[in-house]
């Protein structure tokens, strides 16, 4: 996994998704560059009528202050500010005038979208598994994982206007209530709160169609996720505590056997060790992610350094190199 992807994992699901679909859309756009057909001029042609004629089953709706929503069989598009936006991407792709064949471009995306969605779910699930290995599992991490998983559960939701109003009516008609989450709705949006995690509050989805069954599934999953993450957090903290105690014991035992004065500082993910030498010298050692194995190796090196350095007369000093010196051979 690339470092850039690791940085995004915890709280940047939307960026991960946007980057994934952008790569897919860029391929389709590049393929369009090889077409010889004329570009559609948005200023002189009624784009909406053209789309209606080419996609007979398309649903076309005005989005308040946000362009025109075009719903095809498998994908949703938005025309806004003379740009065509695939809603899975959410940001402007290309201005319409730069797309050589707008209709074929939309048709190609619509045909490929089901497979792209499957590929993204596999991709995002693998990242979730990687995230489980790499996070420190603080309570803050647990909240971010929960947000990530909720967004993944709702990833295949389609876009629609008045989605919040539609959802509210579904909830009222079903007389639906949830045990672990609460739902708030507006005209075009809804939000999810996790009752046991006050920091997961107001997770908002705009223009997003969602069904009762999807929300019920999230409600059922939430306590399972929390229990597993909490148990993992407890085990990880226990393991880290045992590791810290073991590392501390090894350092103290080694320093005692060498007869050296020292100071050790243990941090959450690092260790700082000062070892006093003769002739007013000292060794400073920093160890990132200290473990029994790597601290033992470092202490073996320190032992050799101590024996060598203590034999150096006090008139000799080993320092960082002076940049102002002109060296000669």
PDB file of C-alpha atoms in Angstrom:
ATOM      1  CA  UNK A   1       0.000   0.000   0.000  1.00  0.00           C
ATOM      2  CA  UNK A   2       1.300   3.454  -0.897  1.00  0.00           C
ATOM      3  CA  UNK A   3       1.975   5.956   1.891  1.00  0.00           C
ATOM      4  CA  UNK A   4      -0.431   8.434   0.299  1.00  0.00           C
ATOM      5  CA  UNK A   5      -3.254   5.896   0.517  1.00  0.00           C
ATOM      6  CA  UNK A   6      -2.369   5.154   4.155  1.00  0.00           C
ATOM      7  CA  UNK A   7      -2.725   8.831   5.045  1.00  0.00           C
ATOM      8  CA  UNK A   8      -6.210   8.918   3.519  1.00  0.00           C
ATOM      9  CA  UNK A   9      -7.466   5.668   5.024  1.00  0.00           C
ATOM     10  CA  UNK A  10      -8.789   6.824   8.340  1.00  0.00           C
ATOM     11  CA  UNK A  11     -10.977   9.773   7.501  1.00  0.00           C
ATOM     12  CA  UNK A  12     -10.754  10.343   3.764  1.00  0.00           C
ATOM     13  CA  UNK A  13     -13.123   7.755   2.297  1.00  0.00           C
ATOM     14  CA  UNK A  14     -14.475  10.363  -0.096  1.00  0.00           C
ATOM     15  CA  UNK A  15     -11.001  11.146  -1.436  1.00  0.00           C
ATOM     16  CA  UNK A  16     -10.238   7.454  -1.877  1.00  0.00           C
ATOM     17  CA  UNK A  17     -13.444   7.016  -3.823  1.00  0.00           C
ATOM     18  CA  UNK A  18     -12.925  10.160  -5.866  1.00  0.00           C
ATOM     19  CA  UNK A  19      -9.388   9.097  -6.832  1.00  0.00           C
ATOM     20  CA  UNK A  20     -10.561   5.588  -7.719  1.00  0.00           C
ATOM     21  CA  UNK A  21     -13.310   6.748 -10.045  1.00  0.00           C
ATOM     22  CA  UNK A  22     -11.223   9.560 -11.477  1.00  0.00           C
ATOM     23  CA  UNK A  23      -8.734   7.001 -12.759  1.00  0.00           C
ATOM     24  CA  UNK A  24     -11.604   5.098 -14.401  1.00  0.00           C
ATOM     25  CA  UNK A  25     -13.124   8.235 -15.923  1.00  0.00           C
ATOM     26  CA  UNK A  26      -9.766   9.450 -17.186  1.00  0.00           C
ATOM     27  CA  UNK A  27      -9.374   6.241 -19.181  1.00  0.00           C
ATOM     28  CA  UNK A  28     -12.763   6.753 -20.814  1.00  0.00           C
ATOM     29  CA  UNK A  29     -11.921  10.387 -21.544  1.00  0.00           C
ATOM     30  CA  UNK A  30      -8.574   9.457 -23.081  1.00  0.00           C
ATOM     31  CA  UNK A  31     -10.297   6.924 -25.304  1.00  0.00           C
ATOM     32  CA  UNK A  32     -12.597   9.732 -26.444  1.00  0.00           C
ATOM     33  CA  UNK A  33      -9.625  11.712 -27.727  1.00  0.00           C
ATOM     34  CA  UNK A  34      -9.205   9.208 -30.556  1.00  0.00           C
ATOM     35  CA  UNK A  35     -12.705   9.873 -31.881  1.00  0.00           C
ATOM     36  CA  UNK A  36     -13.050  12.145 -34.896  1.00  0.00           C
ATOM     37  CA  UNK A  37     -16.590  13.305 -34.277  1.00  0.00           C
ATOM     38  CA  UNK A  38     -17.222  16.972 -33.587  1.00  0.00           C
ATOM     39  CA  UNK A  39     -17.482  18.248 -30.079  1.00  0.00           C
ATOM     40  CA  UNK A  40     -20.843  19.392 -28.799  1.00  0.00           C
ATOM     41  CA  UNK A  41     -20.888  23.119 -28.194  1.00  0.00           C
ATOM     42  CA  UNK A  42     -22.805  23.681 -24.982  1.00  0.00           C
ATOM     43  CA  UNK A  43     -23.564  27.284 -25.893  1.00  0.00           C
ATOM     44  CA  UNK A  44     -25.286  26.485 -29.179  1.00  0.00           C
ATOM     45  CA  UNK A  45     -26.909  23.088 -28.610  1.00  0.00           C
ATOM     46  CA  UNK A  46     -29.550  22.131 -26.076  1.00  0.00           C
ATOM     47  CA  UNK A  47     -27.575  19.447 -24.221  1.00  0.00           C
ATOM     48  CA  UNK A  48     -30.534  18.267 -22.165  1.00  0.00           C
ATOM     49  CA  UNK A  49     -32.686  17.658 -25.269  1.00  0.00           C
ATOM     50  CA  UNK A  50     -29.795  15.800 -26.868  1.00  0.00           C
ATOM     51  CA  UNK A  51     -29.446  13.575 -23.825  1.00  0.00           C
ATOM     52  CA  UNK A  52     -33.211  12.956 -23.687  1.00  0.00           C
ATOM     53  CA  UNK A  53     -33.215  11.873 -27.334  1.00  0.00           C
ATOM     54  CA  UNK A  54     -30.269   9.511 -26.882  1.00  0.00           C
ATOM     55  CA  UNK A  55     -31.290   8.071 -23.500  1.00  0.00           C
ATOM     56  CA  UNK A  56     -35.025   7.472 -23.739  1.00  0.00           C
ATOM     57  CA  UNK A  57     -35.248   5.985 -20.224  1.00  0.00           C
ATOM     58  CA  UNK A  58     -33.202   8.698 -18.542  1.00  0.00           C
ATOM     59  CA  UNK A  59     -34.716  10.610 -15.625  1.00  0.00           C
ATOM     60  CA  UNK A  60     -33.775  14.286 -15.653  1.00  0.00           C
ATOM     61  CA  UNK A  61     -34.352  16.562 -12.682  1.00  0.00           C
ATOM     62  CA  UNK A  62     -33.398  20.058 -11.639  1.00  0.00           C
ATOM     63  CA  UNK A  63     -31.213  20.202  -8.539  1.00  0.00           C
ATOM     64  CA  UNK A  64     -31.797  23.398  -6.529  1.00  0.00           C
ATOM     65  CA  UNK A  65     -28.852  25.726  -7.131  1.00  0.00           C
ATOM     66  CA  UNK A  66     -26.822  22.711  -8.310  1.00  0.00           C
ATOM     67  CA  UNK A  67     -27.456  22.074 -11.994  1.00  0.00           C
ATOM     68  CA  UNK A  68     -29.362  19.246 -13.649  1.00  0.00           C
ATOM     69  CA  UNK A  69     -29.404  15.641 -12.422  1.00  0.00           C
ATOM     70  CA  UNK A  70     -29.404  12.943 -15.110  1.00  0.00           C
ATOM     71  CA  UNK A  71     -30.191   9.415 -13.959  1.00  0.00           C
ATOM     72  CA  UNK A  72     -29.327   6.563 -16.321  1.00  0.00           C
ATOM     73  CA  UNK A  73     -29.734   2.838 -15.683  1.00  0.00           C
ATOM     74  CA  UNK A  74     -26.505   2.396 -13.729  1.00  0.00           C
ATOM     75  CA  UNK A  75     -25.048   5.820 -13.085  1.00  0.00           C
ATOM     76  CA  UNK A  76     -25.974   9.383 -12.244  1.00  0.00           C
ATOM     77  CA  UNK A  77     -24.591  12.556 -13.784  1.00  0.00           C
ATOM     78  CA  UNK A  78     -24.877  16.225 -12.996  1.00  0.00           C
ATOM     79  CA  UNK A  79     -24.508  19.057 -15.490  1.00  0.00           C
ATOM     80  CA  UNK A  80     -23.345  22.122 -13.649  1.00  0.00           C
ATOM     81  CA  UNK A  81     -21.431  25.193 -14.770  1.00  0.00           C
ATOM     82  CA  UNK A  82     -20.943  23.745 -18.289  1.00  0.00           C
ATOM     83  CA  UNK A  83     -19.314  20.605 -16.881  1.00  0.00           C
ATOM     84  CA  UNK A  84     -20.477  17.017 -16.799  1.00  0.00           C
ATOM     85  CA  UNK A  85     -19.977  15.470 -13.371  1.00  0.00           C
ATOM     86  CA  UNK A  86     -20.226  11.759 -12.631  1.00  0.00           C
ATOM     87  CA  UNK A  87     -21.708  11.802  -9.141  1.00  0.00           C
ATOM     88  CA  UNK A  88     -19.461   8.966  -7.901  1.00  0.00           C
ATOM     89  CA  UNK A  89     -16.611  11.383  -8.573  1.00  0.00           C
ATOM     90  CA  UNK A  90     -18.496  14.358  -7.052  1.00  0.00           C
ATOM     91  CA  UNK A  91     -16.102  16.978  -8.440  1.00  0.00           C
ATOM     92  CA  UNK A  92     -16.022  18.425 -11.959  1.00  0.00           C
ATOM     93  CA  UNK A  93     -14.545  16.019 -14.453  1.00  0.00           C
ATOM     94  CA  UNK A  94     -14.238  17.823 -17.771  1.00  0.00           C
ATOM     95  CA  UNK A  95     -16.022  20.789 -19.289  1.00  0.00           C
ATOM     96  CA  UNK A  96     -18.591  19.500 -21.756  1.00  0.00           C
ATOM     97  CA  UNK A  97     -16.840  21.218 -24.655  1.00  0.00           C
ATOM     98  CA  UNK A  98     -13.714  19.160 -23.967  1.00  0.00           C
ATOM     99  CA  UNK A  99     -15.512  15.816 -24.291  1.00  0.00           C
ATOM    100  CA  UNK A 100     -15.336  14.804 -27.982  1.00  0.00           C
ATOM    101  CA  UNK A 101     -18.534  12.738 -27.842  1.00  0.00           C
ATOM    102  CA  UNK A 102     -20.653  13.467 -24.803  1.00  0.00           C
ATOM    103  CA  UNK A 103     -23.245  10.752 -25.470  1.00  0.00           C
ATOM    104  CA  UNK A 104     -20.726   7.973 -26.016  1.00  0.00           C
ATOM    105  CA  UNK A 105     -18.807   9.163 -22.970  1.00  0.00           C
ATOM    106  CA  UNK A 106     -21.918   8.888 -20.770  1.00  0.00           C
ATOM    107  CA  UNK A 107     -22.944   5.575 -22.362  1.00  0.00           C
ATOM    108  CA  UNK A 108     -19.514   4.055 -21.735  1.00  0.00           C
ATOM    109  CA  UNK A 109     -19.526   5.138 -18.083  1.00  0.00           C
ATOM    110  CA  UNK A 110     -23.065   3.857 -17.602  1.00  0.00           C
ATOM    111  CA  UNK A 111     -22.152   0.435 -19.022  1.00  0.00           C
ATOM    112  CA  UNK A 112     -19.005   0.072 -16.946  1.00  0.00           C
ATOM    113  CA  UNK A 113     -20.319   1.471 -13.657  1.00  0.00           C
ATOM    114  CA  UNK A 114     -21.595  -1.853 -12.176  1.00  0.00           C
ATOM    115  CA  UNK A 115     -18.161  -3.425 -12.567  1.00  0.00           C
ATOM    116  CA  UNK A 116     -16.442  -0.303 -11.261  1.00  0.00           C
ATOM    117  CA  UNK A 117     -18.643  -0.406  -8.177  1.00  0.00           C
ATOM    118  CA  UNK A 118     -17.724  -4.034  -7.529  1.00  0.00           C
ATOM    119  CA  UNK A 119     -14.046  -3.231  -8.009  1.00  0.00           C
ATOM    120  CA  UNK A 120     -14.243  -0.292  -5.633  1.00  0.00           C
ATOM    121  CA  UNK A 121     -15.969  -2.315  -2.921  1.00  0.00           C
ATOM    122  CA  UNK A 122     -13.196  -4.919  -3.124  1.00  0.00           C
ATOM    123  CA  UNK A 123     -10.579  -2.173  -3.108  1.00  0.00           C
ATOM    124  CA  UNK A 124     -12.119  -0.344  -0.149  1.00  0.00           C
ATOM    125  CA  UNK A 125     -12.634  -3.573   1.812  1.00  0.00           C
ATOM    126  CA  UNK A 126      -8.972  -4.479   1.376  1.00  0.00           C
ATOM    127  CA  UNK A 127      -8.040  -1.012   2.625  1.00  0.00           C
ATOM    128  CA  UNK A 128     -10.280  -1.552   5.637  1.00  0.00           C
ATOM    129  CA  UNK A 129      -8.374  -4.769   6.408  1.00  0.00           C
ATOM    130  CA  UNK A 130      -5.088  -2.906   6.037  1.00  0.00           C
ATOM    131  CA  UNK A 131      -6.387  -0.149   8.272  1.00  0.00           C
ATOM    132  CA  UNK A 132      -7.127  -2.705  10.975  1.00  0.00           C
ATOM    133  CA  UNK A 133      -3.433  -3.625  11.000  1.00  0.00           C
ATOM    134  CA  UNK A 134      -1.924  -0.171  10.836  1.00  0.00           C
ATOM    135  CA  UNK A 135      -3.982   1.987  13.226  1.00  0.00           C
ATOM    136  CA  UNK A 136      -3.040   2.589  16.828  1.00  0.00           C
ATOM    137  CA  UNK A 137      -6.637   1.870  17.903  1.00  0.00           C
ATOM    138  CA  UNK A 138      -7.337   4.864  20.018  1.00  0.00           C
ATOM    139  CA  UNK A 139     -10.976   5.727  20.563  1.00  0.00           C
ATOM    140  CA  UNK A 140     -10.524   8.351  17.857  1.00  0.00           C
ATOM    141  CA  UNK A 141      -9.362   5.636  15.441  1.00  0.00           C
ATOM    142  CA  UNK A 142     -12.430   3.541  16.245  1.00  0.00           C
ATOM    143  CA  UNK A 143     -14.690   6.470  15.360  1.00  0.00           C
ATOM    144  CA  UNK A 144     -12.914   6.968  12.041  1.00  0.00           C
ATOM    145  CA  UNK A 145     -13.178   3.270  11.182  1.00  0.00           C
ATOM    146  CA  UNK A 146     -16.904   3.370  11.931  1.00  0.00           C
ATOM    147  CA  UNK A 147     -17.364   6.360   9.637  1.00  0.00           C
ATOM    148  CA  UNK A 148     -15.374   4.611   6.919  1.00  0.00           C
ATOM    149  CA  UNK A 149     -17.521   1.481   7.187  1.00  0.00           C
ATOM    150  CA  UNK A 150     -20.821   3.342   7.155  1.00  0.00           C
ATOM    151  CA  UNK A 151     -19.787   5.164   3.996  1.00  0.00           C
ATOM    152  CA  UNK A 152     -18.712   1.888   2.447  1.00  0.00           C
ATOM    153  CA  UNK A 153     -22.099   0.335   3.289  1.00  0.00           C
ATOM    154  CA  UNK A 154     -23.846   3.184   1.488  1.00  0.00           C
ATOM    155  CA  UNK A 155     -21.407   3.436  -1.395  1.00  0.00           C
ATOM    156  CA  UNK A 156     -23.756   1.989  -4.034  1.00  0.00           C
ATOM    157  CA  UNK A 157     -26.607   4.353  -3.159  1.00  0.00           C
ATOM    158  CA  UNK A 158     -27.851   6.350  -6.124  1.00  0.00           C
ATOM    159  CA  UNK A 159     -28.347  10.105  -6.219  1.00  0.00           C
ATOM    160  CA  UNK A 160     -31.727  11.848  -6.214  1.00  0.00           C
ATOM    161  CA  UNK A 161     -33.377  15.139  -5.393  1.00  0.00           C
ATOM    162  CA  UNK A 162     -35.532  15.405  -2.266  1.00  0.00           C
ATOM    163  CA  UNK A 163     -33.783  12.288  -0.960  1.00  0.00           C
ATOM    164  CA  UNK A 164     -34.200  13.388   2.652  1.00  0.00           C
ATOM    165  CA  UNK A 165     -37.921  14.006   2.264  1.00  0.00           C
ATOM    166  CA  UNK A 166     -38.382  10.614   0.572  1.00  0.00           C
ATOM    167  CA  UNK A 167     -36.466   8.862   3.352  1.00  0.00           C
ATOM    168  CA  UNK A 168     -38.468  10.611   6.078  1.00  0.00           C
ATOM    169  CA  UNK A 169     -41.712   9.416   4.512  1.00  0.00           C
ATOM    170  CA  UNK A 170     -40.369   5.842   4.307  1.00  0.00           C
ATOM    171  CA  UNK A 171     -39.424   5.958   7.989  1.00  0.00           C
ATOM    172  CA  UNK A 172     -42.808   7.323   8.998  1.00  0.00           C
ATOM    173  CA  UNK A 173     -44.761   4.838   6.874  1.00  0.00           C
ATOM    174  CA  UNK A 174     -42.741   1.930   8.288  1.00  0.00           C
ATOM    175  CA  UNK A 175     -42.906   3.408  11.810  1.00  0.00           C
ATOM    176  CA  UNK A 176     -39.222   2.625  11.861  1.00  0.00           C
ATOM    177  CA  UNK A 177     -36.926   3.128  14.831  1.00  0.00           C
ATOM    178  CA  UNK A 178     -33.342   2.005  15.365  1.00  0.00           C
ATOM    179  CA  UNK A 179     -31.502   0.725  18.411  1.00  0.00           C
ATOM    180  CA  UNK A 180     -27.947   1.890  17.738  1.00  0.00           C
ATOM    181  CA  UNK A 181     -28.211   4.805  15.335  1.00  0.00           C
ATOM    182  CA  UNK A 182     -30.420   7.832  14.909  1.00  0.00           C
ATOM    183  CA  UNK A 183     -31.401   9.445  11.617  1.00  0.00           C
ATOM    184  CA  UNK A 184     -32.078  13.087  10.856  1.00  0.00           C
ATOM    185  CA  UNK A 185     -33.443  14.298   7.536  1.00  0.00           C
ATOM    186  CA  UNK A 186     -33.651  17.505   5.586  1.00  0.00           C
ATOM    187  CA  UNK A 187     -35.157  18.190   2.209  1.00  0.00           C
ATOM    188  CA  UNK A 188     -32.242  16.805   0.190  1.00  0.00           C
ATOM    189  CA  UNK A 189     -30.118  15.099   2.845  1.00  0.00           C
ATOM    190  CA  UNK A 190     -30.049  12.744   5.789  1.00  0.00           C
ATOM    191  CA  UNK A 191     -27.494  12.201   8.548  1.00  0.00           C
ATOM    192  CA  UNK A 192     -26.528   9.276  10.749  1.00  0.00           C
ATOM    193  CA  UNK A 193     -25.486   9.426  14.393  1.00  0.00           C
ATOM    194  CA  UNK A 194     -24.120   6.479  16.387  1.00  0.00           C
ATOM    195  CA  UNK A 195     -25.690   6.580  19.819  1.00  0.00           C
ATOM    196  CA  UNK A 196     -22.763   4.975  21.692  1.00  0.00           C
ATOM    197  CA  UNK A 197     -20.146   7.091  19.898  1.00  0.00           C
ATOM    198  CA  UNK A 198     -20.944  10.784  20.399  1.00  0.00           C
ATOM    199  CA  UNK A 199     -18.063  11.797  18.124  1.00  0.00           C
ATOM    200  CA  UNK A 200     -19.759  10.043  15.190  1.00  0.00           C
ATOM    201  CA  UNK A 201     -22.439  12.696  14.927  1.00  0.00           C
ATOM    202  CA  UNK A 202     -24.111  14.211  11.912  1.00  0.00           C
ATOM    203  CA  UNK A 203     -22.499  12.006   9.281  1.00  0.00           C
ATOM    204  CA  UNK A 204     -24.251  13.653   6.364  1.00  0.00           C
ATOM    205  CA  UNK A 205     -25.259  12.298   2.945  1.00  0.00           C
ATOM    206  CA  UNK A 206     -26.530  14.799   0.396  1.00  0.00           C
ATOM    207  CA  UNK A 207     -28.949  13.823  -2.403  1.00  0.00           C
ATOM    208  CA  UNK A 208     -28.410  10.159  -1.472  1.00  0.00           C
ATOM    209  CA  UNK A 209     -31.135   7.553  -1.970  1.00  0.00           C
ATOM    210  CA  UNK A 210     -31.135   5.071   0.890  1.00  0.00           C
ATOM    211  CA  UNK A 211     -33.502   2.249   1.766  1.00  0.00           C
ATOM    212  CA  UNK A 212     -34.828   1.123   5.128  1.00  0.00           C
ATOM    213  CA  UNK A 213     -33.046  -2.224   4.756  1.00  0.00           C
ATOM    214  CA  UNK A 214     -29.680  -0.502   4.282  1.00  0.00           C
ATOM    215  CA  UNK A 215     -30.153   1.556   7.437  1.00  0.00           C
ATOM    216  CA  UNK A 216     -31.389  -1.489   9.336  1.00  0.00           C
ATOM    217  CA  UNK A 217     -28.257  -3.368   8.291  1.00  0.00           C
ATOM    218  CA  UNK A 218     -26.014  -0.548   9.523  1.00  0.00           C
ATOM    219  CA  UNK A 219     -27.961  -0.462  12.785  1.00  0.00           C
ATOM    220  CA  UNK A 220     -27.332  -4.184  13.186  1.00  0.00           C
ATOM    221  CA  UNK A 221     -23.633  -3.970  12.272  1.00  0.00           C
ATOM    222  CA  UNK A 222     -22.717  -1.000  14.497  1.00  0.00           C
ATOM    223  CA  UNK A 223     -22.608  -2.816  17.874  1.00  0.00           C
ATOM    224  CA  UNK A 224     -20.749  -5.736  16.269  1.00  0.00           C
ATOM    225  CA  UNK A 225     -18.156  -3.361  14.830  1.00  0.00           C
ATOM    226  CA  UNK A 226     -17.790  -1.493  18.114  1.00  0.00           C
ATOM    227  CA  UNK A 227     -17.367  -4.687  20.146  1.00  0.00           C
ATOM    228  CA  UNK A 228     -14.724  -6.111  17.815  1.00  0.00           C
ATOM    229  CA  UNK A 229     -12.831  -2.827  17.568  1.00  0.00           C
ATOM    230  CA  UNK A 230     -12.965  -2.292  21.322  1.00  0.00           C
ATOM    231  CA  UNK A 231     -11.670  -5.810  21.964  1.00  0.00           C
ATOM    232  CA  UNK A 232      -8.917  -5.305  19.437  1.00  0.00           C
ATOM    233  CA  UNK A 233      -8.033  -2.004  21.094  1.00  0.00           C
ATOM    234  CA  UNK A 234      -7.804  -3.673  24.515  1.00  0.00           C
ATOM    235  CA  UNK A 235      -5.629  -6.502  23.168  1.00  0.00           C
ATOM    236  CA  UNK A 236      -3.379  -4.087  21.306  1.00  0.00           C
ATOM    237  CA  UNK A 237      -2.920  -1.890  24.369  1.00  0.00           C
ATOM    238  CA  UNK A 238      -2.140  -4.959  26.495  1.00  0.00           C
ATOM    239  CA  UNK A 239       0.415  -6.181  23.965  1.00  0.00           C
ATOM    240  CA  UNK A 240       2.017  -2.746  23.771  1.00  0.00           C
ATOM    241  CA  UNK A 241       2.193  -2.512  27.568  1.00  0.00           C
ATOM    242  CA  UNK A 242       3.881  -5.923  27.805  1.00  0.00           C
ATOM    243  CA  UNK A 243       6.311  -4.867  25.080  1.00  0.00           C
ATOM    244  CA  UNK A 244       7.151  -1.615  26.896  1.00  0.00           C
ATOM    245  CA  UNK A 245       7.762  -3.431  30.174  1.00  0.00           C
ATOM    246  CA  UNK A 246       9.939  -6.022  28.421  1.00  0.00           C
ATOM    247  CA  UNK A 247      11.970  -3.367  26.600  1.00  0.00           C
ATOM    248  CA  UNK A 248      12.419  -1.372  29.808  1.00  0.00           C
ATOM    249  CA  UNK A 249      13.579  -4.483  31.687  1.00  0.00           C
ATOM    250  CA  UNK A 250      16.088  -5.399  28.975  1.00  0.00           C
ATOM    251  CA  UNK A 251      17.581  -1.889  28.957  1.00  0.00           C
ATOM    252  CA  UNK A 252      17.881  -1.763  32.744  1.00  0.00           C
ATOM    253  CA  UNK A 253      19.471  -5.199  32.909  1.00  0.00           C
ATOM    254  CA  UNK A 254      21.975  -4.320  30.179  1.00  0.00           C
ATOM    255  CA  UNK A 255      22.946  -0.997  31.715  1.00  0.00           C
ATOM    256  CA  UNK A 256      23.430  -2.699  35.071  1.00  0.00           C
ATOM    257  CA  UNK A 257      25.699  -5.343  33.541  1.00  0.00           C
ATOM    258  CA  UNK A 258      27.742  -2.600  31.830  1.00  0.00           C
ATOM    259  CA  UNK A 259      27.897  -0.505  34.998  1.00  0.00           C
ATOM    260  CA  UNK A 260      26.616   2.580  33.171  1.00  0.00           C
ATOM    261  CA  UNK A 261      24.496   5.422  34.391  1.00  0.00           C
ATOM    262  CA  UNK A 262      21.594   6.079  32.059  1.00  0.00           C
ATOM    263  CA  UNK A 263      18.196   7.645  31.582  1.00  0.00           C
ATOM    264  CA  UNK A 264      15.383   6.064  29.589  1.00  0.00           C
ATOM    265  CA  UNK A 265      12.263   7.794  28.323  1.00  0.00           C
ATOM    266  CA  UNK A 266       9.443   5.674  26.951  1.00  0.00           C
ATOM    267  CA  UNK A 267       6.907   7.269  24.635  1.00  0.00           C
ATOM    268  CA  UNK A 268       3.865   5.779  22.923  1.00  0.00           C
ATOM    269  CA  UNK A 269       5.747   4.887  19.748  1.00  0.00           C
ATOM    270  CA  UNK A 270       9.402   5.532  20.523  1.00  0.00           C
ATOM    271  CA  UNK A 271      12.153   5.206  23.083  1.00  0.00           C
ATOM    272  CA  UNK A 272      14.894   7.668  24.019  1.00  0.00           C
ATOM    273  CA  UNK A 273      17.971   6.362  25.848  1.00  0.00           C
ATOM    274  CA  UNK A 274      20.858   8.416  27.270  1.00  0.00           C
ATOM    275  CA  UNK A 275      23.976   6.537  28.371  1.00  0.00           C
ATOM    276  CA  UNK A 276      26.688   8.337  30.363  1.00  0.00           C
ATOM    277  CA  UNK A 277      30.270   7.714  29.207  1.00  0.00           C
ATOM    278  CA  UNK A 278      33.641   8.713  30.616  1.00  0.00           C
ATOM    279  CA  UNK A 279      35.323  12.066  29.883  1.00  0.00           C
ATOM    280  CA  UNK A 280      32.001  13.946  30.023  1.00  0.00           C
ATOM    281  CA  UNK A 281      30.530  12.201  27.018  1.00  0.00           C
ATOM    282  CA  UNK A 282      27.240  10.467  26.468  1.00  0.00           C
ATOM    283  CA  UNK A 283      25.346   8.419  23.880  1.00  0.00           C
ATOM    284  CA  UNK A 284      21.880   9.420  22.798  1.00  0.00           C
ATOM    285  CA  UNK A 285      19.812   6.659  21.159  1.00  0.00           C
ATOM    286  CA  UNK A 286      16.369   7.097  19.608  1.00  0.00           C
ATOM    287  CA  UNK A 287      14.412   3.966  18.702  1.00  0.00           C
ATOM    288  CA  UNK A 288      11.152   4.235  16.760  1.00  0.00           C
ATOM    289  CA  UNK A 289       8.628   1.492  17.516  1.00  0.00           C
ATOM    290  CA  UNK A 290      10.907  -0.256  20.021  1.00  0.00           C
ATOM    291  CA  UNK A 291      10.570  -4.003  20.324  1.00  0.00           C
ATOM    292  CA  UNK A 292      12.492  -6.624  22.280  1.00  0.00           C
ATOM    293  CA  UNK A 293      14.320  -7.687  19.146  1.00  0.00           C
ATOM    294  CA  UNK A 294      15.414  -4.288  17.864  1.00  0.00           C
ATOM    295  CA  UNK A 295      16.384  -2.947  21.306  1.00  0.00           C
ATOM    296  CA  UNK A 296      18.612  -5.969  21.871  1.00  0.00           C
ATOM    297  CA  UNK A 297      20.425  -5.244  18.612  1.00  0.00           C
ATOM    298  CA  UNK A 298      20.810  -1.559  19.532  1.00  0.00           C
ATOM    299  CA  UNK A 299      22.183  -2.446  22.966  1.00  0.00           C
ATOM    300  CA  UNK A 300      24.792  -4.740  21.403  1.00  0.00           C
ATOM    301  CA  UNK A 301      25.969  -1.800  19.299  1.00  0.00           C
ATOM    302  CA  UNK A 302      25.968   0.483  22.350  1.00  0.00           C
ATOM    303  CA  UNK A 303      28.144  -1.990  24.243  1.00  0.00           C
ATOM    304  CA  UNK A 304      30.776  -1.888  21.487  1.00  0.00           C
ATOM    305  CA  UNK A 305      30.588   1.912  21.327  1.00  0.00           C
ATOM    306  CA  UNK A 306      31.062   2.224  25.098  1.00  0.00           C
ATOM    307  CA  UNK A 307      34.168   0.025  25.135  1.00  0.00           C
ATOM    308  CA  UNK A 308      35.671   1.886  22.193  1.00  0.00           C
ATOM    309  CA  UNK A 309      34.731   5.447  23.211  1.00  0.00           C
ATOM    310  CA  UNK A 310      35.889   5.179  26.820  1.00  0.00           C
ATOM    311  CA  UNK A 311      39.402   4.405  25.549  1.00  0.00           C
ATOM    312  CA  UNK A 312      39.535   7.642  23.549  1.00  0.00           C
ATOM    313  CA  UNK A 313      41.422  10.406  25.451  1.00  0.00           C
ATOM    314  CA  UNK A 314      39.411  13.437  26.456  1.00  0.00           C
ATOM    315  CA  UNK A 315      41.393  15.640  24.038  1.00  0.00           C
ATOM    316  CA  UNK A 316      39.606  13.897  21.154  1.00  0.00           C
ATOM    317  CA  UNK A 317      36.049  14.829  20.360  1.00  0.00           C
ATOM    318  CA  UNK A 318      33.673  13.201  17.904  1.00  0.00           C
ATOM    319  CA  UNK A 319      31.096  15.743  16.708  1.00  0.00           C
ATOM    320  CA  UNK A 320      28.857  16.519  13.781  1.00  0.00           C
ATOM    321  CA  UNK A 321      30.817  17.642  10.739  1.00  0.00           C
ATOM    322  CA  UNK A 322      31.571  21.372  10.462  1.00  0.00           C
ATOM    323  CA  UNK A 323      30.222  22.710   7.171  1.00  0.00           C
ATOM    324  CA  UNK A 324      32.618  25.668   7.034  1.00  0.00           C
ATOM    325  CA  UNK A 325      35.745  23.495   6.828  1.00  0.00           C
ATOM    326  CA  UNK A 326      37.411  23.156   3.419  1.00  0.00           C
ATOM    327  CA  UNK A 327      38.525  19.558   3.310  1.00  0.00           C
ATOM    328  CA  UNK A 328      41.600  18.402   1.362  1.00  0.00           C
ATOM    329  CA  UNK A 329      42.866  14.977   0.304  1.00  0.00           C
TER     330      UNK A 329
END
